mmCIF file of C-alpha atoms in Angstrom:
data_model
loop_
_atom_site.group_PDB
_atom_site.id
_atom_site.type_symbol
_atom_site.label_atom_id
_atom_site.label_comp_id
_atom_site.label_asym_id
_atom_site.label_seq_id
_atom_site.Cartn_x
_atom_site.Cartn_y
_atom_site.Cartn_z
ATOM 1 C CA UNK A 1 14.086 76.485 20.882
ATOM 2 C CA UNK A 2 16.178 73.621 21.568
ATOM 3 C CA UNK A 3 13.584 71.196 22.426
ATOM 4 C CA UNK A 4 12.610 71.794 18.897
ATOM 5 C CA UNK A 5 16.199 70.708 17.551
ATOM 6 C CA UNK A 6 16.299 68.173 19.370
ATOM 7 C CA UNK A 7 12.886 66.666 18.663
ATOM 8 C CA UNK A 8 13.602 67.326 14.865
ATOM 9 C CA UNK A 9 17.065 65.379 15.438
ATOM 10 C CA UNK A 10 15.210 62.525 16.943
ATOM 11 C CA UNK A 11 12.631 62.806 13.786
ATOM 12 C CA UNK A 12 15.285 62.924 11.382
ATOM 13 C CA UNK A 13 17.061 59.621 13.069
ATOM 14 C CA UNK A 14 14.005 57.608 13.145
ATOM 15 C CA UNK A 15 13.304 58.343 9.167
ATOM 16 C CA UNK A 16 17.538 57.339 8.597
ATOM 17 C CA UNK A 17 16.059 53.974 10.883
ATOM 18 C CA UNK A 18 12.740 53.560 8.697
ATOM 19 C CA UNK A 19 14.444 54.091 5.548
ATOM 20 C CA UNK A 20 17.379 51.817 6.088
ATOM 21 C CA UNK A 21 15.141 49.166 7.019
ATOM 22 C CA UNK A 22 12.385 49.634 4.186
ATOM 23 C CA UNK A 23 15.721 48.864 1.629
ATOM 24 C CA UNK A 24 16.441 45.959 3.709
ATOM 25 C CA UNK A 25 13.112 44.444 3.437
ATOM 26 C CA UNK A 26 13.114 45.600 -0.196
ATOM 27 C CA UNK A 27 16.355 43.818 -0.605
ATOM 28 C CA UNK A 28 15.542 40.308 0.533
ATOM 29 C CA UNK A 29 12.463 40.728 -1.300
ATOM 30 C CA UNK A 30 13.824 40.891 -4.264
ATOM 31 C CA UNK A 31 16.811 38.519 -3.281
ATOM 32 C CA UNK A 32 14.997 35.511 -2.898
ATOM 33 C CA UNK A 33 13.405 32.845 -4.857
ATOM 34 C CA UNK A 34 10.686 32.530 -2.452
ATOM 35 C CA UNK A 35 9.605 34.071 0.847
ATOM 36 C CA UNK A 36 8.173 31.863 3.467
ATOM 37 C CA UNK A 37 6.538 32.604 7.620
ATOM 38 C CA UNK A 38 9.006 30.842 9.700
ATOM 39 C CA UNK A 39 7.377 31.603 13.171
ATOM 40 C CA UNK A 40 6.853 29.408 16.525
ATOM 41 C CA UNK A 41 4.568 29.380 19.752
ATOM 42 C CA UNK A 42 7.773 29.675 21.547
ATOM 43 C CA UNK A 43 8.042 33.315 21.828
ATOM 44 C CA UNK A 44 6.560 35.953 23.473
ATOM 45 C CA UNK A 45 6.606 39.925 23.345
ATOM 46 C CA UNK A 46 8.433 40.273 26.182
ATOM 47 C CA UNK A 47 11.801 42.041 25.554
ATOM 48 C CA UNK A 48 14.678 41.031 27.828
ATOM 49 C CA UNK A 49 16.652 44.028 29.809
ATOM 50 C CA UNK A 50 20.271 45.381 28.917
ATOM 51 C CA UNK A 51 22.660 42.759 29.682
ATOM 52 C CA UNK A 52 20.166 39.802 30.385
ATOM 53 C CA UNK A 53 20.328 36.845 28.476
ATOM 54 C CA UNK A 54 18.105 33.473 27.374
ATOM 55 C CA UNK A 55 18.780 30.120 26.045
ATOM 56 C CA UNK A 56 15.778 27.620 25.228
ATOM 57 C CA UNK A 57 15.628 24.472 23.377
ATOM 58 C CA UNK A 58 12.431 24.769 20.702
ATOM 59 C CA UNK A 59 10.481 21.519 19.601
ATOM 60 C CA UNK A 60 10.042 21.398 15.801
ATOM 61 C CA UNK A 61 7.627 19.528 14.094
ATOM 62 C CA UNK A 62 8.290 19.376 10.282
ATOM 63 C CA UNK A 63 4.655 19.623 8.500
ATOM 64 C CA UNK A 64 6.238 18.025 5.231
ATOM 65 C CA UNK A 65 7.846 15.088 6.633
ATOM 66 C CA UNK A 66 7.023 13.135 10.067
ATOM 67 C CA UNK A 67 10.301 13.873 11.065
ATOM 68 C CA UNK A 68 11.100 16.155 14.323
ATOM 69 C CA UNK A 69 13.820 18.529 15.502
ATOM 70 C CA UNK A 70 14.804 20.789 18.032
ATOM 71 C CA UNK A 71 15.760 24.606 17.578
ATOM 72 C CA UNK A 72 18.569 25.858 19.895
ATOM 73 C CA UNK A 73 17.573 29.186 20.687
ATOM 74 C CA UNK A 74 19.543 32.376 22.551
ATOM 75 C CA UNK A 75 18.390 35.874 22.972
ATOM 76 C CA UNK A 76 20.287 38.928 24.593
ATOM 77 C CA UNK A 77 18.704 42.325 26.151
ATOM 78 C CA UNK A 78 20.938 45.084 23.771
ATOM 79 C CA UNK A 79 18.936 47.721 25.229
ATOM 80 C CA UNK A 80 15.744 47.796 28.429
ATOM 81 C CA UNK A 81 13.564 47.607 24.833
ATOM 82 C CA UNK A 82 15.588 45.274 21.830
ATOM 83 C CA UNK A 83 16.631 42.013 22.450
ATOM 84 C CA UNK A 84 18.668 40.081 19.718
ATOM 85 C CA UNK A 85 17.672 36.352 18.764
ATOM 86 C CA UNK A 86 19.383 33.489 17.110
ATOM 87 C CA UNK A 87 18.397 30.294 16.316
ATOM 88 C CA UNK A 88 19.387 26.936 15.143
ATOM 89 C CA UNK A 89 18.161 23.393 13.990
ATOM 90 C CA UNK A 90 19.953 20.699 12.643
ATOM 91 C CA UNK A 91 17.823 17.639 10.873
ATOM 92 C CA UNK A 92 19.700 15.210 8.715
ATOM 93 C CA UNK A 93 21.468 17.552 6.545
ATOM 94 C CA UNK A 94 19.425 20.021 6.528
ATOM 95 C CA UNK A 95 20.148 23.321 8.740
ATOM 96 C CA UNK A 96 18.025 26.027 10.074
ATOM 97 C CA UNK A 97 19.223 29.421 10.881
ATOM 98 C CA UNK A 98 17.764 32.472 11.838
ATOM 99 C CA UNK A 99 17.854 35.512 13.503
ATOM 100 C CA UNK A 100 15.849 38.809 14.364
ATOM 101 C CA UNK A 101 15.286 41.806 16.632
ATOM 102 C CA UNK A 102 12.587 42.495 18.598
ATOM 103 C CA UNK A 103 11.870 46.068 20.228
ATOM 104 C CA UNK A 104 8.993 46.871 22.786
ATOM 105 C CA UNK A 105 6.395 49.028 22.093
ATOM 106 C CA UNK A 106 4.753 50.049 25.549
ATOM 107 C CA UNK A 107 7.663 49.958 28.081
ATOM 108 C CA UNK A 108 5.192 50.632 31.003
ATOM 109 C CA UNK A 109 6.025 48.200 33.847
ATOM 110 C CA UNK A 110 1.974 48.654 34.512
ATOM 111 C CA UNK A 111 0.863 47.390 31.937
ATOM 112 C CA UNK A 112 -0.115 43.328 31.454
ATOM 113 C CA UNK A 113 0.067 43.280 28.113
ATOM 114 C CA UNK A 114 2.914 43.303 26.021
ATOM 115 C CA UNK A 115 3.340 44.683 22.291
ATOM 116 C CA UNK A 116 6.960 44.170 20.700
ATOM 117 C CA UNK A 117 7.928 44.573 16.985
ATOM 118 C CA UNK A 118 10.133 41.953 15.492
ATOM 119 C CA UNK A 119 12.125 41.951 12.069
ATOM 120 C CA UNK A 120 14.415 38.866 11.017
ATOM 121 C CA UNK A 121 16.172 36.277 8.687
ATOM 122 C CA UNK A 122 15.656 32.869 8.533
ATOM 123 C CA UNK A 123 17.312 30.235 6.235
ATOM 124 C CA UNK A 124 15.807 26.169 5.900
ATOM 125 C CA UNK A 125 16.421 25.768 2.307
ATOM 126 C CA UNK A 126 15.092 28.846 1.594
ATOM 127 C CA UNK A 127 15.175 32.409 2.967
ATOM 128 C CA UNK A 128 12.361 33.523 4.667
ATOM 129 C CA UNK A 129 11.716 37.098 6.256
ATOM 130 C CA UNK A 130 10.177 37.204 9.462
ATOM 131 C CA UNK A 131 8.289 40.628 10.182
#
């Protein structure tokens, strides 16, 4: 019997999690004047663990310009499965900003392959949603 309330608890917290994040998306949706994929070959699914931490430096080619820039980028373990990420670029006077969360979803040490989840913000000009 109270393996039962506690799986329903657990149920009923990941729905509260779903649902809060289904407005969010929703939200910037409807928020912005356009929505553009902001994404790089500079990441991997890999989550960092609890405490651990990352800086990189990202190479940025701009496809409407010739012009090039690098994206300072940090990441922190929250939890053994969600690391935090920021980002940002500076060209000219332009800025780039971003930021998301990524979560694991097979935490087996076994396994070679690994599948995260990722939800984020990023802002060049425009928002863009990165899912």
């Amino acid at each position: 019997m109270l393996v039962q309330g506690v799986e329903s608890q657990t149920i009923k917290r990941s729905m509260k999690k779903l649902i809060l994040l289904t407005a969010f998306i929703f939200t910037a949706f409807l928020t912005t004047d356009s929505v553009k994929a902001q994404d790089g070959f500079f990441s991997n699914a890999r989550t960092l663990e609890k405490g651990v931490g990352s800086v990189a430096l990202q190479p940025v080619f701009l496809t409407n310009q010739d012009d090039f820039m690098f994206i300072i980028r940090g990441g922190y373990g929250l939890t053994n499965s969600v690391t935090g990420h920021l980002k940002l670029g500076l060209f000219e006077d332009e800025t780039f900003f971003g930021g998301h969360f990524e979560t694991a979803l097979n935490n087996s040490a076994e396994s070679n392959i690994d599948v995260a989840a990722l939800v984020g913000v990023h802002s060049y000009g425009d928002l863009g949603l990165k899912l």
